[in-house]
Structure formats: C-alpha cells, structure tokens
C-alpha cells in the first residue's frame, strides 16, 4: 500500500534549522581546532545531531554523523597545542559519543517513520470502516438523481415526439437531467475523496458546508434507524483552516457513534443534536446524543486505540479522530450529557486572515 509522505517541515523553518546547524558545526569546529587538545568541544556535535533528528531524514542523519566524526578527526590532526595523549583519548571518546548518538537518533527517526506509516494504514482502515455504515445512504443518495434523470429523460422524449415537438419543454427536461447528473457525480466525488486517502491538504474551507456534506450522506441511515437529527449550525462562521476531508471523516465518526448509541435506546430518545459554534477563535462542533452515555470513568479512555465496548467494534474510530484533529491544530473531547447521553466535541483553528478580521 502506498502511504503518504511524512509531513515535511515548512521550507522556511527547515532552511532556518539547516542554517543554524551549519553555524553550530562551524563554531564547534573552530573552537575545537583553536583550543588545546585537552578541551573536548567536539563532544557537543551530539547536541547538533539530536537537534536535527526531526529535521533530517534517516539518510541525512547518517551523513551528519559521518561529517561530525570527520570534523572531530580533522580538528585533532590540525590542533598543535596541548597534551597529545589527552587529545587522542578525548577524540576517541567524542567519536564514540557521536556514533552512539547518531545511531540512536537514526533508530528513533526510523521508529517515527514506521509509526507514521502504521497510523496512515489505520486511518485508511477507519475510513473504510466508517464508510460501511454509509453504504446504504450512498446508494440511496445516488438513486435519487438517477431516478430523476430517468423521469426527465422520458419527459424529454415525450416533448420531442409531439407534433410539433415542444422544444422549450424538452430543453427544460435536458437542463434537469444535467443538474441531476452533476449531483450524482458530486456524491461519487465526495465518497471517492473519503476513501482514497488523499494526502493531508490544509487550506481554508467553509466548515458548515463540509458538515452538511457529511449529513447528506447520513440522511438515509438516520431515517432507517428512526433517529431525529437537529443541525444547529452557527451563522457567519469564519473559514476553518484544516484538511476538510479529514475533518469530514471525524464528523462522520462522531455521527456514526452517536447513531450507534441512539439505536440502542427507545425511539423517542433517538435524537441527535449537531451544533457548530465559535469559541475563543476556534470553530467547535458538538454532537450530543441521548444514548446510554459514556461508560463510567471512560471520558479519556474512549480516545485510546483499540478501546471499545462494542461486540463488533474496533475501537480505532475515536483514537484516529483524535490524531486527525490534533494534526490539524485542534482538540477533541467527550463529556457526559446532563440529561443522559454523551457529548463529543472537537475544535479546529480558523484561517488567519479571518481571525485577524
Ligand atoms: P468503536 O466504535 O469501534 O468501539 P470508537 O473509537 O469509535 O470505536 O469508540 C470507542 C468507544 O467509545 C466505544 O466502544 C464506546 O464505548 C465509546 N463511545 C463512543 N461514542 C460514544 C457515544 N456517543 N456514546 C457512548 N459511548 C460512546
């Protein structure tokens, strides 16, 4: 499976890190070369390696380690002052310290890459999992425009077969056909975006519109389970700054959990309230249900991977939701609903210009 590349640091901050690294190395080399053998400054190359561990990839770290060892040796050969024996021992100690630090940083970086890949795979799994529940809705959603296209197609043929043909009416029917075909392809596009695991793409988007898209895909399932959903979306929200597809996936996850919690109680209690609001310069989405509520003491645990109370559950939906929300600069939390049930909420940052305005 192809996984997304690791989020690379922004060019400007990467450039700043590299410049600082070159400067630090140059200063260390100068001090190490111009001071006596006994002064073992080269051991501080280990700090440079540690500082660059998150900036350089594995190969870069190996090169940096090699370069630091090379410079340590070069300083030793250029230095003329001091006790040669002490200098030799210092140089060997520094070399071993740099080697060990480089090796550990390399290992840590490799583990980070492996963890990232595993998380990507889990995210895909969760996307597919959350889509299972939506399959019925998607079929239902696509059926509507398709049925409308067939109806308008028949109407168009009738207007054309009239003597004389009623071109005006036929044209209107063709218009309707085009509109419905657009709607169907829009639905397919949305589903494809959710499944294909597109790389993270942070940009400003209209939060409520993204929420409405998820709601549209969930309508049929809500109806099938006799769940009443009220959407209370705040007017005039600023643009959100995040990966809209990831955010939609989080909304779909919270909604699916709320539906599952609601399906387990009597029909009159099957109500979900979905709200969007602006709190302290962040957009907040809250999903409240009147289901059985959170298991005792599980307010934090529900976000742990593989923690589930459901027979068929995987326990990954909320943990992936948390990593996605946090990767987008937001925060996710759960709280009991005062009159029974649970509230799950998350926040996302607003686009800078909007916040400034
Ligand atoms: P799964 O749904 O596969 O169990 P999640 O990570 O989505 O995985 O959820 C973890 C657990 O959190 C669930 O098993 C359930 O115990 C609890 N939970 C999630 N949403 C709700 C909710 N709306 N009401 C009550 N409990 C919930």
Short mmCIF file of C-alpha atoms and ligand atoms in Angstrom, two decimals:
data_model
loop_
_atom_site.label_atom_id
_atom_site.label_comp_id
_atom_site.label_asym_id
_atom_site.label_seq_id
_atom_site.Cartn_x
_atom_site.Cartn_y
_atom_site.Cartn_z
CA UNK A 1 0.00 0.00 0.00
CA UNK A 2 1.25 3.42 -0.84
CA UNK A 3 1.46 5.61 2.24
CA UNK A 4 1.51 9.36 2.42
CA UNK A 5 4.86 11.04 2.76
CA UNK A 6 5.78 12.29 6.22
CA UNK A 7 4.70 15.87 6.75
CA UNK A 8 7.85 17.72 5.78
CA UNK A 9 8.70 20.80 7.83
CA UNK A 10 7.91 24.08 6.09
CA UNK A 11 10.71 25.21 3.86
CA UNK A 12 11.38 28.34 5.83
CA UNK A 13 11.74 26.54 9.17
CA UNK A 14 13.74 23.73 7.55
CA UNK A 15 16.03 26.31 5.98
CA UNK A 16 16.44 28.03 9.36
CA UNK A 17 17.29 24.70 11.01
CA UNK A 18 19.89 23.87 8.36
CA UNK A 19 21.49 27.31 8.65
CA UNK A 20 21.63 27.01 12.44
CA UNK A 21 23.14 23.52 12.05
CA UNK A 22 25.90 24.72 9.70
CA UNK A 23 26.66 27.67 12.01
CA UNK A 24 26.78 25.47 15.12
CA UNK A 25 29.06 22.97 13.39
CA UNK A 26 31.36 25.74 12.14
CA UNK A 27 31.59 27.30 15.63
CA UNK A 28 32.28 23.91 17.26
CA UNK A 29 34.92 23.10 14.65
CA UNK A 30 36.63 26.46 15.15
CA UNK A 31 36.69 26.18 18.94
CA UNK A 32 37.80 22.54 18.80
CA UNK A 33 40.63 23.36 16.40
CA UNK A 34 41.91 26.53 18.06
CA UNK A 35 41.85 25.28 21.66
CA UNK A 36 44.27 22.83 23.30
CA UNK A 37 43.97 19.04 22.96
CA UNK A 38 42.51 18.77 26.47
CA UNK A 39 39.41 20.84 25.57
CA UNK A 40 36.97 18.26 24.15
CA UNK A 41 34.43 20.53 22.45
CA UNK A 42 33.70 18.05 19.68
CA UNK A 43 31.51 16.01 22.02
CA UNK A 44 28.90 18.79 21.57
CA UNK A 45 28.35 17.61 17.99
CA UNK A 46 25.98 15.14 19.68
CA UNK A 47 23.70 18.08 20.56
CA UNK A 48 23.62 19.13 16.90
CA UNK A 49 22.69 15.59 15.86
CA UNK A 50 19.90 15.42 18.44
CA UNK A 51 18.59 18.84 17.44
CA UNK A 52 18.48 17.81 13.77
CA UNK A 53 16.86 14.41 14.39
CA UNK A 54 13.36 15.67 13.48
CA UNK A 55 14.52 17.79 10.57
CA UNK A 56 16.70 15.34 8.64
CA UNK A 57 15.54 12.01 7.27
CA UNK A 58 17.39 8.81 8.14
CA UNK A 59 19.99 9.16 5.37
CA UNK A 60 20.60 12.81 6.30
CA UNK A 61 21.26 11.80 9.91
CA UNK A 62 23.82 9.21 8.80
CA UNK A 63 25.60 11.82 6.68
CA UNK A 64 25.56 14.35 9.54
CA UNK A 65 27.01 11.77 11.94
CA UNK A 66 29.76 10.95 9.43
CA UNK A 67 30.51 14.63 8.89
CA UNK A 68 30.74 15.29 12.66
CA UNK A 69 33.17 12.39 13.14
CA UNK A 70 35.22 13.58 10.14
CA UNK A 71 35.43 17.13 11.56
CA UNK A 72 36.39 15.79 15.02
CA UNK A 73 39.30 13.90 13.48
CA UNK A 74 40.28 16.82 11.28
CA UNK A 75 40.40 19.15 14.32
CA UNK A 76 42.55 16.63 16.13
CA UNK A 77 45.08 16.50 13.30
CA UNK A 78 45.15 20.28 12.84
CA UNK A 79 45.45 21.11 16.58
CA UNK A 80 49.04 21.54 17.70
CA UNK A 81 48.78 22.74 21.34
CA UNK A 82 48.42 20.66 24.47
CA UNK A 83 48.80 17.11 25.69
CA UNK A 84 48.64 14.85 22.61
CA UNK A 85 47.67 11.75 24.61
CA UNK A 86 44.75 13.52 26.32
CA UNK A 87 43.69 14.87 22.92
CA UNK A 88 43.72 11.38 21.41
CA UNK A 89 41.60 9.98 24.25
CA UNK A 90 39.16 12.94 24.00
CA UNK A 91 38.91 12.48 20.26
CA UNK A 92 38.13 8.76 20.64
CA UNK A 93 35.52 9.45 23.37
CA UNK A 94 33.88 12.12 21.18
CA UNK A 95 33.86 9.77 18.21
CA UNK A 96 32.15 7.01 20.20
CA UNK A 97 29.63 9.52 21.69
CA UNK A 98 28.82 10.91 18.23
CA UNK A 99 28.45 7.41 16.79
CA UNK A 100 26.11 6.29 19.57
CA UNK A 101 24.03 9.49 19.38
CA UNK A 102 23.81 9.22 15.57
CA UNK A 103 22.76 5.59 15.82
CA UNK A 104 20.07 6.32 18.45
CA UNK A 105 18.75 9.33 16.52
CA UNK A 106 18.64 7.18 13.36
CA UNK A 107 16.72 4.45 15.20
CA UNK A 108 14.29 6.96 16.72
CA UNK A 109 13.67 8.52 13.30
CA UNK A 110 13.11 5.08 11.73
CA UNK A 111 10.62 4.27 14.51
CA UNK A 112 8.84 7.58 13.91
CA UNK A 113 8.53 6.82 10.19
CA UNK A 114 7.22 3.30 10.95
CA UNK A 115 4.69 4.70 13.45
CA UNK A 116 3.57 7.27 10.90
CA UNK A 117 3.08 4.58 8.24
CA UNK A 118 1.11 2.43 10.67
CA UNK A 119 -1.08 5.39 11.52
CA UNK A 120 -1.71 6.04 7.82
CA UNK A 121 -2.82 2.45 7.38
CA UNK A 122 -5.11 2.73 10.41
CA UNK A 123 -6.59 5.93 9.05
CA UNK A 124 -7.45 4.19 5.79
CA UNK A 125 -8.94 1.29 7.69
CA UNK A 126 -11.05 3.67 9.71
CA UNK A 127 -12.19 5.48 6.58
CA UNK A 128 -13.36 2.22 5.08
CA UNK A 129 -14.94 1.21 8.40
CA UNK A 130 -16.87 4.44 8.69
CA UNK A 131 -17.96 4.09 5.06
CA UNK A 132 -19.53 0.71 5.74
CA UNK A 133 -22.29 2.43 7.65
CA UNK A 134 -22.71 4.95 4.88
CA UNK A 135 -23.04 2.49 2.01
CA UNK A 136 -26.82 2.36 2.31
CA UNK A 137 -27.01 6.14 2.40
CA UNK A 138 -24.77 6.48 -0.64
CA UNK A 139 -26.91 4.03 -2.63
CA UNK A 140 -29.99 5.96 -1.56
CA UNK A 141 -28.42 9.34 -2.36
CA UNK A 142 -27.31 8.28 -5.83
CA UNK A 143 -30.62 6.58 -6.57
CA UNK A 144 -32.49 9.86 -6.24
CA UNK A 145 -30.70 11.79 -9.01
CA UNK A 146 -30.62 8.66 -11.19
CA UNK A 147 -34.38 8.19 -10.85
CA UNK A 148 -34.89 11.89 -11.58
CA UNK A 149 -32.70 11.59 -14.70
CA UNK A 150 -34.80 8.69 -15.98
CA UNK A 151 -38.05 10.60 -15.34
CA UNK A 152 -36.75 13.74 -17.07
CA UNK A 153 -35.41 11.59 -19.95
CA UNK A 154 -38.86 10.09 -20.54
CA UNK A 155 -40.46 13.52 -20.34
CA UNK A 156 -37.93 14.89 -22.82
CA UNK A 157 -38.71 12.11 -25.30
CA UNK A 158 -42.45 12.77 -24.97
CA UNK A 159 -41.97 16.53 -25.67
CA UNK A 160 -39.77 15.69 -28.68
CA UNK A 161 -42.28 13.17 -30.09
CA UNK A 162 -45.15 15.65 -30.02
CA UNK A 163 -46.27 17.13 -33.31
CA UNK A 164 -44.90 19.77 -33.48
CA UNK A 165 -42.15 18.98 -30.89
CA UNK A 166 -42.24 21.17 -27.76
CA UNK A 167 -38.59 22.23 -27.79
CA UNK A 168 -38.94 24.57 -24.82
CA UNK A 169 -40.19 21.86 -22.50
CA UNK A 170 -37.64 19.39 -23.92
CA UNK A 171 -34.85 21.89 -23.20
CA UNK A 172 -36.04 22.29 -19.60
CA UNK A 173 -36.01 18.50 -19.17
CA UNK A 174 -32.45 18.32 -20.52
CA UNK A 175 -31.46 21.06 -18.01
CA UNK A 176 -32.89 18.98 -15.18
CA UNK A 177 -31.02 15.91 -16.46
CA UNK A 178 -27.72 17.81 -16.47
CA UNK A 179 -28.34 19.17 -12.95
CA UNK A 180 -29.15 15.71 -11.58
CA UNK A 181 -26.15 14.15 -13.32
CA UNK A 182 -23.96 16.82 -11.67
CA UNK A 183 -25.49 15.98 -8.30
CA UNK A 184 -24.78 12.25 -8.76
CA UNK A 185 -21.19 12.86 -9.80
CA UNK A 186 -20.77 15.22 -6.81
CA UNK A 187 -21.86 12.44 -4.46
CA UNK A 188 -19.44 9.98 -6.08
CA UNK A 189 -16.64 12.57 -5.84
CA UNK A 190 -17.26 13.07 -2.13
CA UNK A 191 -17.17 9.35 -1.46
CA UNK A 192 -14.01 8.96 -3.53
CA UNK A 193 -12.31 11.72 -1.55
CA UNK A 194 -13.18 9.98 1.69
CA UNK A 195 -11.87 6.58 0.56
CA UNK A 196 -8.81 7.32 -1.49
CA UNK A 197 -6.73 8.52 1.45
CA UNK A 198 -5.72 11.71 -0.28
CA UNK A 199 -2.67 13.37 1.35
CA UNK A 200 -3.37 15.94 4.05
CA UNK A 201 -4.24 19.23 2.46
CA UNK A 202 -4.61 22.16 4.86
CA UNK A 203 -6.49 25.10 3.42
CA UNK A 204 -9.37 27.42 4.34
CA UNK A 205 -12.84 25.94 3.83
CA UNK A 206 -16.45 26.62 4.76
CA UNK A 207 -16.91 24.47 7.84
CA UNK A 208 -20.72 24.27 7.78
CA UNK A 209 -20.72 23.23 4.10
CA UNK A 210 -18.34 20.36 4.87
CA UNK A 211 -20.59 19.30 7.78
CA UNK A 212 -23.67 19.45 5.54
CA UNK A 213 -22.00 17.11 3.04
CA UNK A 214 -21.50 14.51 5.76
CA UNK A 215 -25.08 14.99 6.91
CA UNK A 216 -26.34 14.48 3.36
CA UNK A 217 -24.55 11.13 3.22
CA UNK A 218 -26.01 10.09 6.58
CA UNK A 219 -29.65 11.00 5.94
CA UNK A 220 -30.84 7.59 4.78
CA UNK A 221 -29.20 5.78 7.69
CA UNK A 222 -30.75 8.24 10.16
CA UNK A 223 -34.18 7.61 8.63
CA UNK A 224 -33.68 3.85 8.59
CA UNK A 225 -32.94 3.90 12.32
CA UNK A 226 -35.71 6.40 13.13
CA UNK A 227 -33.20 8.87 14.55
CA UNK A 228 -34.15 12.54 14.52
CA UNK A 229 -31.19 14.80 13.85
CA UNK A 230 -31.23 18.53 14.54
CA UNK A 231 -28.46 20.57 12.99
CA UNK A 232 -27.85 23.89 14.70
CA UNK A 233 -25.13 25.44 12.54
CA UNK A 234 -23.89 28.89 13.59
CA UNK A 235 -24.34 31.70 11.08
CA UNK A 236 -21.39 33.59 9.66
CA UNK A 237 -18.63 31.32 10.93
CA UNK A 238 -15.15 32.31 9.73
CA UNK A 239 -13.37 29.95 7.34
CA UNK A 240 -11.78 26.93 9.02
CA UNK A 241 -8.12 26.13 8.35
CA UNK A 242 -7.60 22.35 8.20
CA UNK A 243 -7.81 19.35 5.91
CA UNK A 244 -11.52 19.38 5.11
CA UNK A 245 -11.65 15.68 4.15
CA UNK A 246 -10.06 14.64 7.46
CA UNK A 247 -12.44 16.90 9.36
CA UNK A 248 -15.37 15.37 7.46
CA UNK A 249 -14.13 11.96 8.46
CA UNK A 250 -14.05 12.99 12.12
CA UNK A 251 -17.61 14.35 11.85
CA UNK A 252 -18.69 11.08 10.19
CA UNK A 253 -17.05 9.09 13.01
CA UNK A 254 -18.74 11.09 15.78
CA UNK A 255 -22.06 10.91 13.97
CA UNK A 256 -21.76 7.16 13.46
CA UNK A 257 -21.01 6.65 17.17
CA UNK A 258 -23.95 8.88 18.15
CA UNK A 259 -26.19 6.88 15.80
CA UNK A 260 -24.98 3.60 17.28
CA UNK A 261 -25.58 4.92 20.81
CA UNK A 262 -29.05 6.17 19.80
CA UNK A 263 -30.02 2.94 18.05
CA UNK A 264 -29.63 1.15 21.39
CA UNK A 265 -32.39 3.20 23.13
CA UNK A 266 -36.15 3.58 22.56
CA UNK A 267 -37.29 5.57 19.54
CA UNK A 268 -38.42 8.69 21.50
CA UNK A 269 -34.88 9.10 22.86
CA UNK A 270 -33.28 8.70 19.45
CA UNK A 271 -32.37 12.31 18.89
CA UNK A 272 -29.01 13.76 17.95
CA UNK A 273 -28.11 17.42 18.15
CA UNK A 274 -25.26 18.60 15.96
CA UNK A 275 -24.05 22.14 16.62
CA UNK A 276 -21.32 24.36 15.23
CA UNK A 277 -20.20 27.45 17.12
CA UNK A 278 -17.29 29.82 17.51
CA UNK A 279 -15.43 29.58 20.84
CA UNK A 280 -12.27 31.60 21.53
CA UNK A 281 -11.28 31.95 17.88
CA UNK A 282 -11.83 28.27 17.18
CA UNK A 283 -14.67 26.58 15.40
CA UNK A 284 -16.26 23.94 17.61
CA UNK A 285 -18.51 21.09 16.52
CA UNK A 286 -20.58 19.26 19.14
CA UNK A 287 -22.53 16.05 18.66
CA UNK A 288 -24.93 15.27 21.54
CA UNK A 289 -26.98 12.10 21.78
CA UNK A 290 -29.40 10.65 24.33
CA UNK A 291 -27.97 7.13 24.29
CA UNK A 292 -26.62 5.15 27.26
CA UNK A 293 -23.85 7.70 27.80
CA UNK A 294 -20.15 7.21 28.39
CA UNK A 295 -19.03 4.17 30.36
CA UNK A 296 -18.00 5.22 33.92
CA UNK A 297 -14.53 6.76 34.07
CA UNK A 298 -14.03 6.36 30.35
CA UNK A 299 -14.03 10.03 29.32
CA UNK A 300 -10.35 9.83 28.32
CA UNK A 301 -10.11 6.10 27.65
CA UNK A 302 -12.56 6.25 24.73
CA UNK A 303 -9.83 8.00 22.73
CA UNK A 304 -7.29 5.23 23.29
CA UNK A 305 -6.61 2.88 20.38
CA UNK A 306 -8.50 -0.43 20.44
CA UNK A 307 -10.63 0.60 23.43
CA UNK A 308 -14.17 -0.50 22.66
CA UNK A 309 -17.31 -1.63 24.46
CA UNK A 310 -18.97 -2.90 21.27
CA UNK A 311 -19.03 -6.54 20.18
CA UNK A 312 -18.32 -5.62 16.60
CA UNK A 313 -16.26 -2.54 17.47
CA UNK A 314 -12.64 -1.97 16.55
CA UNK A 315 -12.02 0.88 18.96
CA UNK A 316 -9.99 2.87 16.46
CA UNK A 317 -12.52 5.48 15.31
CA UNK A 318 -12.02 7.91 18.19
CA UNK A 319 -8.27 7.42 18.51
CA UNK A 320 -7.83 8.20 14.81
CA UNK A 321 -10.27 11.10 15.11
CA UNK A 322 -8.10 12.49 17.91
CA UNK A 323 -4.87 12.20 15.92
CA UNK A 324 -6.51 13.84 12.91
CA UNK A 325 -7.99 16.71 14.93
CA UNK A 326 -4.69 17.31 16.73
CA UNK A 327 -2.72 17.10 13.47
CA UNK A 328 -4.99 19.90 12.25
CA UNK A 329 -4.24 22.07 15.29
CA UNK A 330 -7.47 21.29 17.15
CA UNK A 331 -8.60 19.45 20.26
CA UNK A 332 -11.22 16.71 20.79
CA UNK A 333 -13.03 15.78 23.99
CA UNK A 334 -16.01 13.89 25.42
CA UNK A 335 -18.34 14.79 28.25
CA UNK A 336 -21.48 13.28 29.74
CA UNK A 337 -24.74 14.95 28.72
CA UNK A 338 -26.54 16.34 31.78
CA UNK A 339 -29.90 14.71 30.96
CA UNK A 340 -28.34 11.38 29.94
CA UNK A 341 -26.34 10.55 26.86
CA UNK A 342 -22.97 11.75 25.63
CA UNK A 343 -21.47 14.82 24.03
CA UNK A 344 -18.45 14.55 21.75
CA UNK A 345 -16.87 17.76 20.52
CA UNK A 346 -13.81 18.99 18.69
CA UNK A 347 -12.30 22.30 17.70
CA UNK A 348 -10.40 23.45 14.59
CA UNK A 349 -8.47 26.68 14.00
CA UNK A 350 -9.89 29.43 11.83
CA UNK A 351 -7.99 30.82 8.86
CA UNK A 352 -5.55 33.56 9.97
CA UNK A 353 -7.00 36.45 7.93
CA UNK A 354 -10.43 35.59 9.25
CA UNK A 355 -9.17 35.52 12.83
CA UNK A 356 -7.47 38.91 12.32
CA UNK A 357 -10.62 40.41 10.81
P1 LIG B 1 -15.81 1.65 18.21
O1 LIG B 1 -16.99 2.48 17.80
O2 LIG B 1 -15.34 0.72 17.15
O3 LIG B 1 -15.98 0.98 19.55
P2 LIG B 1 -14.55 4.18 18.79
O4 LIG B 1 -13.11 4.53 18.97
O5 LIG B 1 -15.32 4.99 17.80
O6 LIG B 1 -14.58 2.64 18.39
O7 LIG B 1 -15.29 4.28 20.19
C1 LIG B 1 -14.67 3.74 21.36
C2 LIG B 1 -15.68 3.59 22.45
O8 LIG B 1 -16.15 4.86 22.91
C3 LIG B 1 -16.97 2.86 22.07
O9 LIG B 1 -16.81 1.46 22.09
C4 LIG B 1 -17.95 3.34 23.14
O10 LIG B 1 -17.78 2.61 24.33
C5 LIG B 1 -17.48 4.76 23.42
N1 LIG B 1 -18.32 5.74 22.70
C6 LIG B 1 -18.04 6.37 21.55
N2 LIG B 1 -19.04 7.19 21.19
C7 LIG B 1 -19.99 7.09 22.15
C8 LIG B 1 -21.28 7.70 22.36
N3 LIG B 1 -21.78 8.59 21.51
N4 LIG B 1 -21.95 7.33 23.48
C9 LIG B 1 -21.43 6.45 24.37
N5 LIG B 1 -20.24 5.85 24.22
C10 LIG B 1 -19.52 6.17 23.13
#
